[in-house]
Short mmCIF file of C-alpha atoms and ligand atoms in Angstrom, two decimals:
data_model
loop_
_atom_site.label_atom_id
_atom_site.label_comp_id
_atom_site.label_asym_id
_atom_site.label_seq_id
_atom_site.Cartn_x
_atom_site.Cartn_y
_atom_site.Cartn_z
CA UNK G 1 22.46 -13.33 -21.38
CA UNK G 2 20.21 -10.00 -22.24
CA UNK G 3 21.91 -6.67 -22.86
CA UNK G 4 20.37 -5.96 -18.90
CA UNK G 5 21.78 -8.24 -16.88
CA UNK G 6 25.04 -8.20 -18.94
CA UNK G 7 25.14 -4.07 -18.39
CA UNK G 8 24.37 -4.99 -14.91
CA UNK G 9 26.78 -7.35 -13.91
CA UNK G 10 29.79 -5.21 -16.19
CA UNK G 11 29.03 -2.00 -13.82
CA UNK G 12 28.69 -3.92 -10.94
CA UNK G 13 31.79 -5.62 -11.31
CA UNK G 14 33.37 -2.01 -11.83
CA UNK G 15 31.44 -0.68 -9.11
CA UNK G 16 32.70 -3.06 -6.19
CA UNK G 17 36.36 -3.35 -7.47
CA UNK G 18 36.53 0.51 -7.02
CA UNK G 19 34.90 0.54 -3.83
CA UNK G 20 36.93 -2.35 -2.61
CA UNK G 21 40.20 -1.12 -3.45
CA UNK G 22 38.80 2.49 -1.80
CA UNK G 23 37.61 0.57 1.63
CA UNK G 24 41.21 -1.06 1.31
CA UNK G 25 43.04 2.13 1.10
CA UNK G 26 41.49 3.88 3.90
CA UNK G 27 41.62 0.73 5.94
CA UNK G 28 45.47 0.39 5.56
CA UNK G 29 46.05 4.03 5.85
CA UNK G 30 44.30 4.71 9.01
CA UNK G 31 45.91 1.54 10.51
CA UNK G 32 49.38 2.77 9.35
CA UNK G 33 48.73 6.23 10.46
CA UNK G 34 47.65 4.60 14.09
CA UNK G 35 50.37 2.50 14.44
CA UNK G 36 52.82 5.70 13.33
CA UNK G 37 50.91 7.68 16.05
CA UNK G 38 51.32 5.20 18.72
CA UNK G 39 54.94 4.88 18.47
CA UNK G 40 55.60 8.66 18.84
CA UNK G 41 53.31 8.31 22.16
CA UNK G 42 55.60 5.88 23.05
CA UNK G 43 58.28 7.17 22.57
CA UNK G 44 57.18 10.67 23.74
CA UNK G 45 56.49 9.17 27.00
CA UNK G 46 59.64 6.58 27.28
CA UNK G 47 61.89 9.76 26.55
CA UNK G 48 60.11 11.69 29.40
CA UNK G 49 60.56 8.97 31.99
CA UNK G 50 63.90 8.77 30.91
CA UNK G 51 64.59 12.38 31.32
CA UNK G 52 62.90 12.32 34.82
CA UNK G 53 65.14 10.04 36.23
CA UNK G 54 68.22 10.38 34.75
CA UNK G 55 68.62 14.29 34.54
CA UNK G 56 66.33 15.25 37.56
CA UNK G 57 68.21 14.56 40.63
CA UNK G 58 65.39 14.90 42.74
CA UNK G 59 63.16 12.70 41.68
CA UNK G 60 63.89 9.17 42.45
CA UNK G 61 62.06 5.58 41.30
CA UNK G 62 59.32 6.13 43.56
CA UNK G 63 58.34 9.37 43.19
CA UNK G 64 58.66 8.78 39.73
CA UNK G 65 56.27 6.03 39.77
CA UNK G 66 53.83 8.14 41.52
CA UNK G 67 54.68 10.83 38.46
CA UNK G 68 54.00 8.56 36.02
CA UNK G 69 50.69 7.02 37.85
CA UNK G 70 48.96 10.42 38.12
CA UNK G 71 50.24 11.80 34.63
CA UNK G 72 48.06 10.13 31.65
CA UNK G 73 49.51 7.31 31.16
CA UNK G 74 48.86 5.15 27.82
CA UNK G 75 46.78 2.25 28.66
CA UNK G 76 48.31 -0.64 29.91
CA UNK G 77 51.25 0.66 29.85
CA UNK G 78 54.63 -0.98 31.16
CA UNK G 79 58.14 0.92 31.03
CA UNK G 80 61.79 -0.62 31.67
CA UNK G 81 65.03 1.12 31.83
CA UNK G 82 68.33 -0.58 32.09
CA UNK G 83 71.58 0.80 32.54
CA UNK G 84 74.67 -0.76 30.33
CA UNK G 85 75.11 -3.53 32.00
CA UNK G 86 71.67 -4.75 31.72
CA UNK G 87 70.65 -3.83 35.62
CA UNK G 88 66.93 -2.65 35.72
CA UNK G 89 66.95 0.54 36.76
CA UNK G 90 63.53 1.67 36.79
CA UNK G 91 60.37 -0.48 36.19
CA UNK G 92 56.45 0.51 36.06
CA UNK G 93 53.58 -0.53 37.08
CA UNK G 94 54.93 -2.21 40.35
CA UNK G 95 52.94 -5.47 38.93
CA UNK G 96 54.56 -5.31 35.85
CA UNK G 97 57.13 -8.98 35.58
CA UNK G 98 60.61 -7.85 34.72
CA UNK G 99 61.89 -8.35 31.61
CA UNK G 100 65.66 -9.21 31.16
CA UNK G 101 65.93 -10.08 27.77
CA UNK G 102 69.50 -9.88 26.54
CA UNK G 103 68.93 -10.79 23.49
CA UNK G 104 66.29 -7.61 23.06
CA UNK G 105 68.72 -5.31 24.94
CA UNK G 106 71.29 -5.90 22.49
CA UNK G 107 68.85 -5.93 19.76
CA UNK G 108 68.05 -1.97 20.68
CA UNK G 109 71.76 -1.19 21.55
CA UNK G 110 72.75 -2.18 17.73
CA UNK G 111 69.43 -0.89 15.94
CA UNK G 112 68.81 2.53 18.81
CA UNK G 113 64.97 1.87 18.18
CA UNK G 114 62.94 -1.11 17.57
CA UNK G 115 59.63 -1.41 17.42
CA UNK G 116 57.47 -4.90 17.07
CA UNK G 117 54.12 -6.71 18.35
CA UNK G 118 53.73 -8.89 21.18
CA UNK G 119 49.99 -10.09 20.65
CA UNK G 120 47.89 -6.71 20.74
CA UNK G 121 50.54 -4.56 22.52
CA UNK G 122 53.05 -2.62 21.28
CA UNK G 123 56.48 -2.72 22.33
CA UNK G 124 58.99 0.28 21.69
CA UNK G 125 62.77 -0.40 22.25
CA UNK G 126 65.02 2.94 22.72
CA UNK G 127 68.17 3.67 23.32
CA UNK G 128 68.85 6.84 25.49
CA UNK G 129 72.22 8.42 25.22
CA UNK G 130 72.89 10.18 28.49
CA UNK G 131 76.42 11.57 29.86
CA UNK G 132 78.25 9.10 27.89
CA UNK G 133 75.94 6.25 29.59
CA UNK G 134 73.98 4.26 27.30
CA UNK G 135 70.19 3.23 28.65
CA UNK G 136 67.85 1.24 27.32
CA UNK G 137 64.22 1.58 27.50
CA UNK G 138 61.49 -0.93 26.36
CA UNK G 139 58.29 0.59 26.86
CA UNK G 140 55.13 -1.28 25.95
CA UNK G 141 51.00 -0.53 25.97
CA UNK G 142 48.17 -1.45 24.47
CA UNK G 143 46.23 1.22 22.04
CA UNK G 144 42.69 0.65 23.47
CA UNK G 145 41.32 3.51 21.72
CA UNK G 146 43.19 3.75 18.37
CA UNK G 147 42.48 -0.05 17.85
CA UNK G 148 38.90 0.36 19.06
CA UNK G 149 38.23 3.31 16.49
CA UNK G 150 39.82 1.36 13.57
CA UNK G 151 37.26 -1.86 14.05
CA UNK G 152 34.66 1.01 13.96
CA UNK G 153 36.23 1.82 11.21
CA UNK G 154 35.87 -1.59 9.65
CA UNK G 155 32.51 -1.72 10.22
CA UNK G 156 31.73 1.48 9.14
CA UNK G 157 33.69 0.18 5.91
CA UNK G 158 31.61 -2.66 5.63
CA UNK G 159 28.93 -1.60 5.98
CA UNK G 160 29.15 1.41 2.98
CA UNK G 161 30.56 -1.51 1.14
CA UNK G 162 27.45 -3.48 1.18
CA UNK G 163 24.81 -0.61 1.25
CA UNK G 164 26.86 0.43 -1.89
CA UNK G 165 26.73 -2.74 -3.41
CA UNK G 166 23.17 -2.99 -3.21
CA UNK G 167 22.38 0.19 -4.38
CA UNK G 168 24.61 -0.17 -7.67
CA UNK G 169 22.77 -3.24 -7.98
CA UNK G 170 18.82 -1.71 -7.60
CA UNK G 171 19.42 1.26 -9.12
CA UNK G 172 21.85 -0.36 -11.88
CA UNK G 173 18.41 -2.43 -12.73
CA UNK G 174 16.62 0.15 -12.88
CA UNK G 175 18.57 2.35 -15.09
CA UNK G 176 19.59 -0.26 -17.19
CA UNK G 177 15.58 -1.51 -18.03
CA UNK G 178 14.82 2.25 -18.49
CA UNK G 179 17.82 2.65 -21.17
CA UNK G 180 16.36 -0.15 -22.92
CA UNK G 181 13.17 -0.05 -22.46
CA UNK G 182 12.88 1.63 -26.04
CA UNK G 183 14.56 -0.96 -27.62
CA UNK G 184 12.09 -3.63 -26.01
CA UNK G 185 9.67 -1.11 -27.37
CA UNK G 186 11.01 -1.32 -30.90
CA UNK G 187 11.38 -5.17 -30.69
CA UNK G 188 7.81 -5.82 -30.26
CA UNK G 189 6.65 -3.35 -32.74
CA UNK G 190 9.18 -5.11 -35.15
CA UNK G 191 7.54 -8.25 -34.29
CA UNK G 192 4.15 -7.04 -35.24
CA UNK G 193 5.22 -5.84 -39.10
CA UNK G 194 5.00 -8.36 -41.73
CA UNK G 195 4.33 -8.82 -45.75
CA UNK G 196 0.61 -7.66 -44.85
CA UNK G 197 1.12 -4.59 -43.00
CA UNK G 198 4.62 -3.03 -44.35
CA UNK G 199 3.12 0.19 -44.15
CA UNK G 200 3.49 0.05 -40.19
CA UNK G 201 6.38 2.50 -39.05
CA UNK G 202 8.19 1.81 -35.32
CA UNK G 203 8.03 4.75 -33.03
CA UNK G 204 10.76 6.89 -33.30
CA UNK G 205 10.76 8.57 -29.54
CA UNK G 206 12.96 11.46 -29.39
CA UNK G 207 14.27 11.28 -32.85
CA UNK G 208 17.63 12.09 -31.27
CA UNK G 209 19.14 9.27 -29.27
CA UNK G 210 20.59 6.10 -30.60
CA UNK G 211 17.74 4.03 -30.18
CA UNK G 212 16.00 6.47 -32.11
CA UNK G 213 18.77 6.56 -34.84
CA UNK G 214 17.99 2.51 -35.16
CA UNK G 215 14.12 3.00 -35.32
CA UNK G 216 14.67 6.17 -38.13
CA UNK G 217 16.80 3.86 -39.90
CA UNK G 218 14.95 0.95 -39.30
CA UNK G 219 11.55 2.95 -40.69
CA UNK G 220 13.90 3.86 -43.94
CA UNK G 221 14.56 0.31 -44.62
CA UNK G 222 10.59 -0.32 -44.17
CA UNK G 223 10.11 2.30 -46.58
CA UNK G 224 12.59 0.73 -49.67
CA UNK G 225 11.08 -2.58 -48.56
CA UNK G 226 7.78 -1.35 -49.43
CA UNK G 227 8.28 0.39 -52.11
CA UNK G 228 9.99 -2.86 -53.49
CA UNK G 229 6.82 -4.66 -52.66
CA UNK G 230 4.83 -2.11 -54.56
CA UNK G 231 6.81 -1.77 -57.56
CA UNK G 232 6.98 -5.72 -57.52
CA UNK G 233 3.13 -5.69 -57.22
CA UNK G 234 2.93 -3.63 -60.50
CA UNK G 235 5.42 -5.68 -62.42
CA UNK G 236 3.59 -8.78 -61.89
CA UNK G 237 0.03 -6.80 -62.83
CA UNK G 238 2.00 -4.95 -65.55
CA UNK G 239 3.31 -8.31 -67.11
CA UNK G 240 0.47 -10.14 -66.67
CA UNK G 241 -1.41 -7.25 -68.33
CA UNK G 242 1.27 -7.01 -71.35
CA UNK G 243 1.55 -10.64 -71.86
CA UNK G 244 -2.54 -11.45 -72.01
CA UNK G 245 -3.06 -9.11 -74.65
CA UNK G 246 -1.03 -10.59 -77.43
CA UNK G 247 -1.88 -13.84 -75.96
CA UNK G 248 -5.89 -13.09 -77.08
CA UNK G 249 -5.31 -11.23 -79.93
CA UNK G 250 -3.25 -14.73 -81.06
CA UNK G 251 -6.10 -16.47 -80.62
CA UNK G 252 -8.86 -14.51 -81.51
CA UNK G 253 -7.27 -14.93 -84.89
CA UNK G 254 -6.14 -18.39 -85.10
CA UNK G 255 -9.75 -19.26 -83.70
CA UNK G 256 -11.46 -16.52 -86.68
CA UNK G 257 -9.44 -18.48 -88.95
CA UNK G 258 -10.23 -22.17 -88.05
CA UNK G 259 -13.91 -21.18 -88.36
CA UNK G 260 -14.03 -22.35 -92.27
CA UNK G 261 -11.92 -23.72 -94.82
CA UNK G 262 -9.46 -20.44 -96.26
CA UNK G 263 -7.34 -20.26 -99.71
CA UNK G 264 -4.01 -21.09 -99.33
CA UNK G 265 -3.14 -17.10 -99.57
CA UNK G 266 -5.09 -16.34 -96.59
CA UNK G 267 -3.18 -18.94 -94.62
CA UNK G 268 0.07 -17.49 -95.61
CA UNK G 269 -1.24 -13.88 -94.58
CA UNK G 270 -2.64 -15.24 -90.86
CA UNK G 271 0.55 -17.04 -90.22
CA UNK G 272 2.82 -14.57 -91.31
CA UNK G 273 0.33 -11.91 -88.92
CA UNK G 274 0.77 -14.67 -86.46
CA UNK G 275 4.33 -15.08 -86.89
CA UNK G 276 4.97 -11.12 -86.36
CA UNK G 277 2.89 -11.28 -83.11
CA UNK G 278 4.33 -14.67 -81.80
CA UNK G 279 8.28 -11.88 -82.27
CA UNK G 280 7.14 -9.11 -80.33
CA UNK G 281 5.68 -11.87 -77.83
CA UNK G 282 9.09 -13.24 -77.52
CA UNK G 283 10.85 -10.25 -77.61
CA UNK G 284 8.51 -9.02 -74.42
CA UNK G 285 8.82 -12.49 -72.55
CA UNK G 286 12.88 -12.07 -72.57
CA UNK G 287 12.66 -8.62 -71.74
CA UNK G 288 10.92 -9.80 -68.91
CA UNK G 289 13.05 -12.39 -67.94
CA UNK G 290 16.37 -10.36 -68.06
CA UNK G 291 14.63 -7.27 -66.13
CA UNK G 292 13.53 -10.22 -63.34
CA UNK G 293 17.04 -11.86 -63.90
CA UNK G 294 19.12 -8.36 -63.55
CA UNK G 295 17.43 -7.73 -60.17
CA UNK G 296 19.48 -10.44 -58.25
CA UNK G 297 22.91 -9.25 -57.01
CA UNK G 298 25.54 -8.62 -59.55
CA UNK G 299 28.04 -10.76 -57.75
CA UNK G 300 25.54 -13.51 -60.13
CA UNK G 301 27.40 -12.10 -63.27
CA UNK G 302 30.38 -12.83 -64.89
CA UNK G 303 32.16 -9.57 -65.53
CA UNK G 304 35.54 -8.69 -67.03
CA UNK G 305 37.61 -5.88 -68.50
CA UNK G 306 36.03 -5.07 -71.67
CA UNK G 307 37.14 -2.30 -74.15
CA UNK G 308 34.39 0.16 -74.49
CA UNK G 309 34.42 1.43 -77.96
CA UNK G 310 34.92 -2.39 -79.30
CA UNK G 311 31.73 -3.20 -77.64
CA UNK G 312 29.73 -0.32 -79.03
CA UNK G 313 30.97 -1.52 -82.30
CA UNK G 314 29.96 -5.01 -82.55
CA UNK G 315 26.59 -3.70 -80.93
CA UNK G 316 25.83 -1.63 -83.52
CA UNK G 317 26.88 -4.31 -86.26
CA UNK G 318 23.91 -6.39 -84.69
CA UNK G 319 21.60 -3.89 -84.41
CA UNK G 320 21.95 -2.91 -88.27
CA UNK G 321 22.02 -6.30 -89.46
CA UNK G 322 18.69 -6.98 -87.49
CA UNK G 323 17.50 -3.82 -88.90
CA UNK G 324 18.55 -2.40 -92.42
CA UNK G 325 16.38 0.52 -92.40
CA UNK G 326 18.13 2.03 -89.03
CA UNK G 327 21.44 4.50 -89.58
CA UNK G 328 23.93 4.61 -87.12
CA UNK G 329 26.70 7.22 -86.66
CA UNK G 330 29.82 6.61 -84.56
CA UNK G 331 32.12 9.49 -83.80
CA UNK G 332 35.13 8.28 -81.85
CA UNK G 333 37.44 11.30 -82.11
CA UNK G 334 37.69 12.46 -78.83
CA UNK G 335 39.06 8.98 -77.71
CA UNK G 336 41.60 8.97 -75.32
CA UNK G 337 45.24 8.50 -75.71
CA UNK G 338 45.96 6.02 -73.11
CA UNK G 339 43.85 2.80 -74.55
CA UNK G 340 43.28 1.44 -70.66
CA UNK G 341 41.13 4.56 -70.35
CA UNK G 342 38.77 2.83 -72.60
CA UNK G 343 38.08 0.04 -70.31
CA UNK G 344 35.33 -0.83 -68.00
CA UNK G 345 34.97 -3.90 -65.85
CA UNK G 346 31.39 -5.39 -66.34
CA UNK G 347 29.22 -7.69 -68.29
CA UNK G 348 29.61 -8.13 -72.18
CA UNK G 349 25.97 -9.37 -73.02
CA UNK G 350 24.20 -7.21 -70.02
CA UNK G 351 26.12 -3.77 -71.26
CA UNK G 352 24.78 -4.69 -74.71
CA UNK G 353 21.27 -5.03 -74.03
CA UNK G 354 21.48 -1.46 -72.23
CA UNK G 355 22.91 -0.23 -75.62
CA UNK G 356 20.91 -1.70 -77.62
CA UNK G 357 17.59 -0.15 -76.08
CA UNK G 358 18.65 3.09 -76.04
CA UNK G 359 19.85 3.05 -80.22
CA UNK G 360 16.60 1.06 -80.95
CA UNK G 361 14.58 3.93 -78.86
CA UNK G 362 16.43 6.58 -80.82
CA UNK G 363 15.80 4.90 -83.91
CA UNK G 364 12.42 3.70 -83.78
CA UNK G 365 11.50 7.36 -81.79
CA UNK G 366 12.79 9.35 -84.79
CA UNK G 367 11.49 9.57 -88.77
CA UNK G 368 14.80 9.08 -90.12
CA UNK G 369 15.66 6.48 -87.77
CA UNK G 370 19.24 7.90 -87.03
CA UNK G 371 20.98 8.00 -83.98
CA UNK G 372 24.49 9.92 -83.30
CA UNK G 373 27.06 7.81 -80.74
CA UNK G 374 29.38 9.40 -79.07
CA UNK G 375 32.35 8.50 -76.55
CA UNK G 376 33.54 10.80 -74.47
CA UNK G 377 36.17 10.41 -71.56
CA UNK G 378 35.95 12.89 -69.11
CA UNK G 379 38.45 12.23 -65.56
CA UNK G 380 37.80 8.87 -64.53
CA UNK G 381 34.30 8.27 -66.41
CA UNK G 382 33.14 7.19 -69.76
CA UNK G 383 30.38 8.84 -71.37
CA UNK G 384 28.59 7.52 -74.15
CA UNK G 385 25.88 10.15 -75.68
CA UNK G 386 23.32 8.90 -77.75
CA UNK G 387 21.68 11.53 -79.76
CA UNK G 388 18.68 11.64 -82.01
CA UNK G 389 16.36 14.16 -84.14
CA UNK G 390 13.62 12.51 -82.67
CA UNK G 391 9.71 13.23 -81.51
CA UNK G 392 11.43 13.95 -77.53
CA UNK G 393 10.50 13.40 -74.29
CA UNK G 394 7.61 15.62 -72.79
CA UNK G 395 8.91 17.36 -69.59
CA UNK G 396 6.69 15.24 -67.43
CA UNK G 397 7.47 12.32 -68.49
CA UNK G 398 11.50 12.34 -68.16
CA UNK G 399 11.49 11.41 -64.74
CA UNK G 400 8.82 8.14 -65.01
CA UNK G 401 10.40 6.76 -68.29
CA UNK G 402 12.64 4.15 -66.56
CA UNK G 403 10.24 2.99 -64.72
CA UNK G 404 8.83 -0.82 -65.52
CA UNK G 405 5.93 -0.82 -68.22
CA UNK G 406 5.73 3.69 -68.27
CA UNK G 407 5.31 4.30 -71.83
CA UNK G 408 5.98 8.16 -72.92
CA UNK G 409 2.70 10.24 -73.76
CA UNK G 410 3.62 11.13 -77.18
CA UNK G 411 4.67 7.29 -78.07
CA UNK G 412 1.86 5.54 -77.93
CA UNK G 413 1.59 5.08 -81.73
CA UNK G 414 4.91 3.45 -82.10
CA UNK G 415 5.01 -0.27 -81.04
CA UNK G 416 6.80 -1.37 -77.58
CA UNK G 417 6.34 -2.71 -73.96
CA UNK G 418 7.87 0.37 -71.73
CA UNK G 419 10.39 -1.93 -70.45
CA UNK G 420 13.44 -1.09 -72.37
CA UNK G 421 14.79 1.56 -70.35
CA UNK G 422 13.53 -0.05 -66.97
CA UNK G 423 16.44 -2.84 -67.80
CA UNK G 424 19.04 -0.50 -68.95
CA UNK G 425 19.05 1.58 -66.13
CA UNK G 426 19.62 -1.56 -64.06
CA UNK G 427 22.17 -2.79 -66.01
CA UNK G 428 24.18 0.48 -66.01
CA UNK G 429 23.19 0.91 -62.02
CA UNK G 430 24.63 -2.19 -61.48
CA UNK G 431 28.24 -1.42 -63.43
CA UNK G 432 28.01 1.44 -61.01
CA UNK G 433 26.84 4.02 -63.53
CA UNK G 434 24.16 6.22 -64.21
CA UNK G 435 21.69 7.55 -67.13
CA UNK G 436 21.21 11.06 -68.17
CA UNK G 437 18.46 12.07 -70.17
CA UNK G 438 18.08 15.41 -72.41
CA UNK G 439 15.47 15.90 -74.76
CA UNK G 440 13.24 19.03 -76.11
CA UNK G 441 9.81 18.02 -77.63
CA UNK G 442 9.87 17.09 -81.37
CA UNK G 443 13.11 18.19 -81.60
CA UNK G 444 15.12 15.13 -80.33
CA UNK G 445 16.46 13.43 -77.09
CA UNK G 446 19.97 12.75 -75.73
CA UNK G 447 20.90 9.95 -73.43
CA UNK G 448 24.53 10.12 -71.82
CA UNK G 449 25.33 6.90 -70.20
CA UNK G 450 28.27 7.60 -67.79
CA UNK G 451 30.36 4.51 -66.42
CA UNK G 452 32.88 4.78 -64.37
CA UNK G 453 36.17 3.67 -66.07
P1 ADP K 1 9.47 1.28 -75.18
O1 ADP K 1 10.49 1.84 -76.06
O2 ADP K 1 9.20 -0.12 -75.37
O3 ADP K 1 8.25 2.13 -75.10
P2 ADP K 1 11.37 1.99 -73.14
O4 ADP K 1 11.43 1.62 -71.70
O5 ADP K 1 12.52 1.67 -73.97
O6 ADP K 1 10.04 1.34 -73.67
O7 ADP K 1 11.10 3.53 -73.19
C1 ADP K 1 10.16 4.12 -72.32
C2 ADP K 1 9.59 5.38 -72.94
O8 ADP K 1 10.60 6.38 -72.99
C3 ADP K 1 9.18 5.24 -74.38
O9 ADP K 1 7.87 4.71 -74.44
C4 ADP K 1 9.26 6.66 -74.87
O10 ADP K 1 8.10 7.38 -74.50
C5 ADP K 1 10.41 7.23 -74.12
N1 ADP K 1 11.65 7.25 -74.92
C6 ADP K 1 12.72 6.47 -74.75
N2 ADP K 1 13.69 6.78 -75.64
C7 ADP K 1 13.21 7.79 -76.39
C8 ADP K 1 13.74 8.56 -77.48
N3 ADP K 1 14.95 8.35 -77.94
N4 ADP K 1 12.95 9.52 -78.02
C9 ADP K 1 11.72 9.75 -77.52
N5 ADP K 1 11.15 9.06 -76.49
C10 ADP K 1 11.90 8.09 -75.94
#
């Protein structure tokens, strides 16, 4: 069932229970309230009769009959009054059949006033105390008008009821399509936006409203989703740029070289060229790989508690055994005292790689190839500042360096694929940390790697 017809039928539902139980009310009040009324006429006019011809001496059954047929009588009216011993004393109209109903007489003697139904009329039964004589009146009529005016009543009831109904019902429709009609808007623009067009935005109407709060947020979503695409686009073209070049320079050599029989020296020298090139080839391929890899959801990684400073250690021991000529300085004094402090929860080989890049940038970015490590605990974070003397980052460029493939202006003569720092900002993004980057122009750079402990 649509959101319409389910909106529909919920306020509906509400819509005729409250009038229903409304109708109902006034219905049984106004019947109550007529009954109530009735009996006081009744009993207004039984103690009058009584009155008349008990107390007035004068006035005897026929005149009284004559009273009571000119005065306004209550429709259909009949009127008994017995004395004690059940002798009918008075009786009106003439036509009226005389009741002697000991069982009622009694009834009224015990209870002084009872009141019931006998098919549409009602009967009063009083008891009228009068010089120590007890009398007992049954008067009975039928309420023409007050029973009349609640049927009108009913249908006036009825009818509201149903016009009511109906209207809820129209106008409910109505309302309800109108509310939604901007989401039935947005649904069909959605349904237009695919791979080809994600530059296509859904209307955002009054940029107030819910519906509009879903399209804004909606459009943001678009947004990431194409600037995903984008940056996706460019890492393929940026790969498939980086990884062609070696490719032909590999075999514009091996090809040179095949072209005539070579001393055994110049083998050695192409193969140990080729050998270098075939390195850096490998090196880019599984920087490519883990920067494809780390994009996935880090729920994909094994992580655990590691101790920080142990890892930065054993990182560096790699690094310098892979490279002889690079100097590395650790300065752990500012360590905190409590040893948990130093822990983070996160990947072993990933948090590694991250290092790794950023001493090999310092390193390979600076003429002494020296780079100053230092870890800091400040609240609940972990900083780790790697510092170098190096050639810097120009201003402009600070902001485009982690991106895939951006290579620094001023680093163009020093070998490397721009990737680097692409994958360590992932890496430290996904152990929910972040980079920041300091550096003045030939004078030397400063990355603090923050991660939260
Ligand atoms: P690569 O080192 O292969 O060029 P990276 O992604 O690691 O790629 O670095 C991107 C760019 O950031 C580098 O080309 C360089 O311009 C700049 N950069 C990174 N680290 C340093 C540093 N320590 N000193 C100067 N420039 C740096």
């Amino acid at each position: 069932m649509n959101i319409r017809n389910k909106l529909l039928i919920q306020f509906s539902l509400f819509v005729i229970t409250l009038l229903g139980f409304f109708s109902l009310g006034i219905l049984l009040l106004s019947s109550s309230y007529r009954k109530t009324d009735y009996y006081t006429r009744l009993q207004d006019k039984a103690n009058t009769t009584a009155q008349l011809l008990l107390n007035v001496a004068e006035v005897d059954n026929e005149l009284l009959k004559i009273i009571d047929k000119n005065t306004q009588a209550l429709y259909q009216e009949r009127i008994f009054v017995f004395n004690d011993k059940d002798d009918l004393l008075y009786y009106n109209p003439p036509e009226a059949i005389p009741i002697n109903n000991k069982l009622l007489l009694n009834q009224v003697r015990k209870e002084k006033n009872v009141r019931f139904n006998d098919k549409e009329r009602e009967v009063l039964g009083l008891l009228y105390h009068y010089k120590g004589a007890d009398y007992v009146i049954i008067i009975s009529a039928f309420d023409k008008y007050g029973l009349s005016k609640i049927t009108n009543l009913k249908i006036i009831l009825l009818v509201g009821f149903i016009s009511c109904v109906l209207a809820t019902l129209i106008l409910g429709y109505i309302f309800a399509g109108r509310a939604l009609a901007p989401i039935s808007k947005v649904i069909s623009q959605v349904k237009n936006i695919s791979v080809t067009n994600l530059n296509q935005r859904v209307d955002e109407g009054n940029k107030k409203d819910e519906i509009a709060q879903l399209a804004i947020t909606f459009n943001q979503m678009l947004q990431r989703l194409e600037d995903g695409f984008i940056l996706q686009r460019e890492f393929v073209s940026n790969a498939a740029h980086e990884l062609r070049t070696p490719f032909t320079v590999l075999l514009t050599e091996v090809d040179y070289t095949l072209m005539q029989e070579r001393d055994r020296e110049y083998y050695k020298e192409v193969l140990t060229s080729l050998s270098r090139e075939i390195k850096k080839l490998s090196k880019l391929s599984n920087g490519l790989l883990d920067l494809a890899r780390i994009s996935f959801d880090k729920s994909t990684f094994n992580q655990k508690t590691i101790r920080i400073d142990e890892l930065i250690v054993e990182t560096c021991t790699a690094i310098m055994t892979a490279n002889s000529d690079y100097n590395i300085k650790l300065n752990f004094d500012a360590l905190p005292e409590n040893e948990k402090q130093l822990n983070i929860f996160g990947n072993e080989l990933l948090l590694s790689i991250a290092f790794t890049n950023i001493i090999d940038n310092a390193c390979k970015f600076s003429s002494f190839k020296t780079v100053q490590i230092d870890l800091l605990h400040e609240n609940t974070d972990l900083i780790i500042r790697f510092s170098d003397n190096g050639i810097g980052i120009p201003e402009e460029d600070l902001q485009k360096i982690f991106q895939p493939f951006y290579r620094g202006k001023n680093s163009h003569f020093i070998s490397g694929y721009g990737i680097g720092l692409a994958l360590t900002l992932k890496i430290i993004n996904l152990h929910n940390g972040h980079i920041q980057v300091k550096s003045v122009l030939n004078q030397g750079s400063e990355f603090n790697v923050i991660l939260p402990n």
